[in-house]
Coordinates of C-alpha atoms in Angstrom, one line a residue:
X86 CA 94.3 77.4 97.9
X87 CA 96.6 80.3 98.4
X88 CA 96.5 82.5 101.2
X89 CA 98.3 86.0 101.6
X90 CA 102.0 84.6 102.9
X91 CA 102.7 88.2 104.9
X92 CA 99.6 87.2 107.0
X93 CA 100.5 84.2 107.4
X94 CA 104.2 84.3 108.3
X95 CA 102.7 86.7 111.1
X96 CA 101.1 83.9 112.8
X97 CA 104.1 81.1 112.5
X98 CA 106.6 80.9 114.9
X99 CA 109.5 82.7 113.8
X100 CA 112.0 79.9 114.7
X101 CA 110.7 77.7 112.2
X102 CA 112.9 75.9 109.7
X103 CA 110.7 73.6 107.7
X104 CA 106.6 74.0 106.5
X105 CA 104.5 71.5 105.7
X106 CA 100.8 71.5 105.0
X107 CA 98.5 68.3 104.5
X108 CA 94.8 67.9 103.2
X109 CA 92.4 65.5 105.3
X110 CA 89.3 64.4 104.6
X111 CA 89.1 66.4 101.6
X112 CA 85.5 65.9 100.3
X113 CA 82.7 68.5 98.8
X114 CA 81.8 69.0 101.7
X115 CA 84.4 68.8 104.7
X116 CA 87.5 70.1 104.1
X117 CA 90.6 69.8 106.9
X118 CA 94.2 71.5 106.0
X119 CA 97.1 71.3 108.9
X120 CA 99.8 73.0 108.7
X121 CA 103.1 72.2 110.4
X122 CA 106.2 73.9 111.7
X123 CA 109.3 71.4 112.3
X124 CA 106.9 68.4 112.8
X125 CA 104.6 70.3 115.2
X126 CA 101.1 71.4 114.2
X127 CA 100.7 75.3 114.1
X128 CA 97.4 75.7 112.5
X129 CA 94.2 74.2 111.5
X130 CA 91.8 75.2 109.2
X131 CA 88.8 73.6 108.3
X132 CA 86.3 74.3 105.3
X133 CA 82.3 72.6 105.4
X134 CA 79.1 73.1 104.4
X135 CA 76.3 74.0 107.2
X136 CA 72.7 75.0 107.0
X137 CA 72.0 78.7 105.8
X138 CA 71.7 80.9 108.8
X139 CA 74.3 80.8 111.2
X140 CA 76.4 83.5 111.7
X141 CA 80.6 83.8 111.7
X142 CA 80.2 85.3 115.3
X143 CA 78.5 82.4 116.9
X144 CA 80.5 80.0 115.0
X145 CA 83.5 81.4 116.8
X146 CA 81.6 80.9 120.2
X147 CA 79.9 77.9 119.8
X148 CA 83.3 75.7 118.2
X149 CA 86.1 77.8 120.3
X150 CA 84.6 80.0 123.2
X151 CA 85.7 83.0 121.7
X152 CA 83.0 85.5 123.1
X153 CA 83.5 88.9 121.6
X154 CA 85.5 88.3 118.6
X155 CA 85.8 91.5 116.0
X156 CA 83.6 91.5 112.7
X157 CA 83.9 92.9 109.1
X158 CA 82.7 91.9 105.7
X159 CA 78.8 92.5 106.8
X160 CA 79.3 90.0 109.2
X161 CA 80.4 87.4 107.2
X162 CA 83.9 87.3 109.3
X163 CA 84.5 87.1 112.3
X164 CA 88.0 87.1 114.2
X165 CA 90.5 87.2 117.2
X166 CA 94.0 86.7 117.7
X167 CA 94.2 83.3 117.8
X168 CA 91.2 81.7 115.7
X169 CA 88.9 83.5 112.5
X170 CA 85.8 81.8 110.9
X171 CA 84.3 83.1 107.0
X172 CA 80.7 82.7 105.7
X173 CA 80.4 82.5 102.0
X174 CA 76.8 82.4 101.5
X175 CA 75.0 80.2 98.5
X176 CA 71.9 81.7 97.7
X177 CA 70.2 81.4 94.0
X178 CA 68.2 79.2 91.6
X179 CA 71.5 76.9 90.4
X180 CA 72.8 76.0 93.7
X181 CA 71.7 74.6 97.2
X182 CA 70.8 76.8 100.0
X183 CA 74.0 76.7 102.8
X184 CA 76.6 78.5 103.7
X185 CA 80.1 77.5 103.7
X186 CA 82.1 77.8 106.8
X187 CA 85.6 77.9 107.0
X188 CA 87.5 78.3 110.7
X189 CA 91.1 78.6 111.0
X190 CA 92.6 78.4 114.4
X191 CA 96.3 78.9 115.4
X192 CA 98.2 76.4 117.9
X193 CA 100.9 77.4 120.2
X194 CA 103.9 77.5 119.6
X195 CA 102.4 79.8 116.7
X196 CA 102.3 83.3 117.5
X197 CA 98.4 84.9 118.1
X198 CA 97.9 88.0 116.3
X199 CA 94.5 90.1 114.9
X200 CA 95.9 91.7 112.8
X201 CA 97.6 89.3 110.3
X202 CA 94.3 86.6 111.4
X203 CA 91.8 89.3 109.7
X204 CA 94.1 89.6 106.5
X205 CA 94.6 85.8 106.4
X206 CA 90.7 84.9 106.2
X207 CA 89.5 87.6 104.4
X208 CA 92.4 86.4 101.8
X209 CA 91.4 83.3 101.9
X210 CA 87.8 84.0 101.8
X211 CA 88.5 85.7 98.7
X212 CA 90.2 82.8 96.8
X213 CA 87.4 80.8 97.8
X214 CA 85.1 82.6 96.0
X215 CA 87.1 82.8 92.8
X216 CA 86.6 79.0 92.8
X217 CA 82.4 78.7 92.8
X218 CA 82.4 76.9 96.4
X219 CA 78.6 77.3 96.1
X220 CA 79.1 74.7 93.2
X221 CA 78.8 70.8 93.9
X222 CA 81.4 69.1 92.0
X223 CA 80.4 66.4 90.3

């Protein structure tokens, strides 16, 4: 999945010589990416489907204990300097009712920063949807 690199360089430690990312537990439904800075872990982001209704917000507070964490996209995002959850919603006759929840959270040594964690999910986010998440693959 690409993400928007400026964004993400933001939240990497700057001293970093070699990046590596790695898929886990890569199904339809639960999705786990790690991405690594010289052999330490930097960032995690994780991908699943959860019953319809729950909001990015309460995601962030319930998973992280981030308690007043900034909003945009109707509500569908929700974010803070070190940690950002998306909502893409499936709703219609051809697919499953659920939402698809996808929480990325920064690790020290990388560097925590709003700005560059609202560009990185909403640019995510946005791939996502060019791929039909709301789909089941077969």
């Amino acid at each position: 999945m690409s993400v928007p690199t400026d964004a993400l360089s933001h939240l990497l430690p700057a001293s970093g010589r070699n990046l590596t990312a790695e898929a886990e537990g890569s199904t339809d439904d639960v999705q786990l990416c790690k991405v690594n800075v010289d052999d330490v872990m930097v960032l995690a982001l994780s991908r699943e489907r959860i019953n319809a209704g729950d909001s990015a917000q309460h995601i962030l507070l319930s998973q992280l204990s981030i308690a007043r964490p900034k909003s945009a996209q109707d509500g569908t995002i929700a974010y803070a300097d070190e940690a950002a959850v998306s909502l893409v919603k499936c709703r219609g006759a051809d697919v499953e009712e659920e939402d698809i929840s996808t929480l990325v959270n920064v690790l020290k040594p990388a560097r925590p920063n709003e700005s560059a964690m609202k560009s990185l999910i909403s640019g995510y986010t946005a791939a996502l949807n060019k791929q039909e998440p709301c789909k089941r693959s077969s």
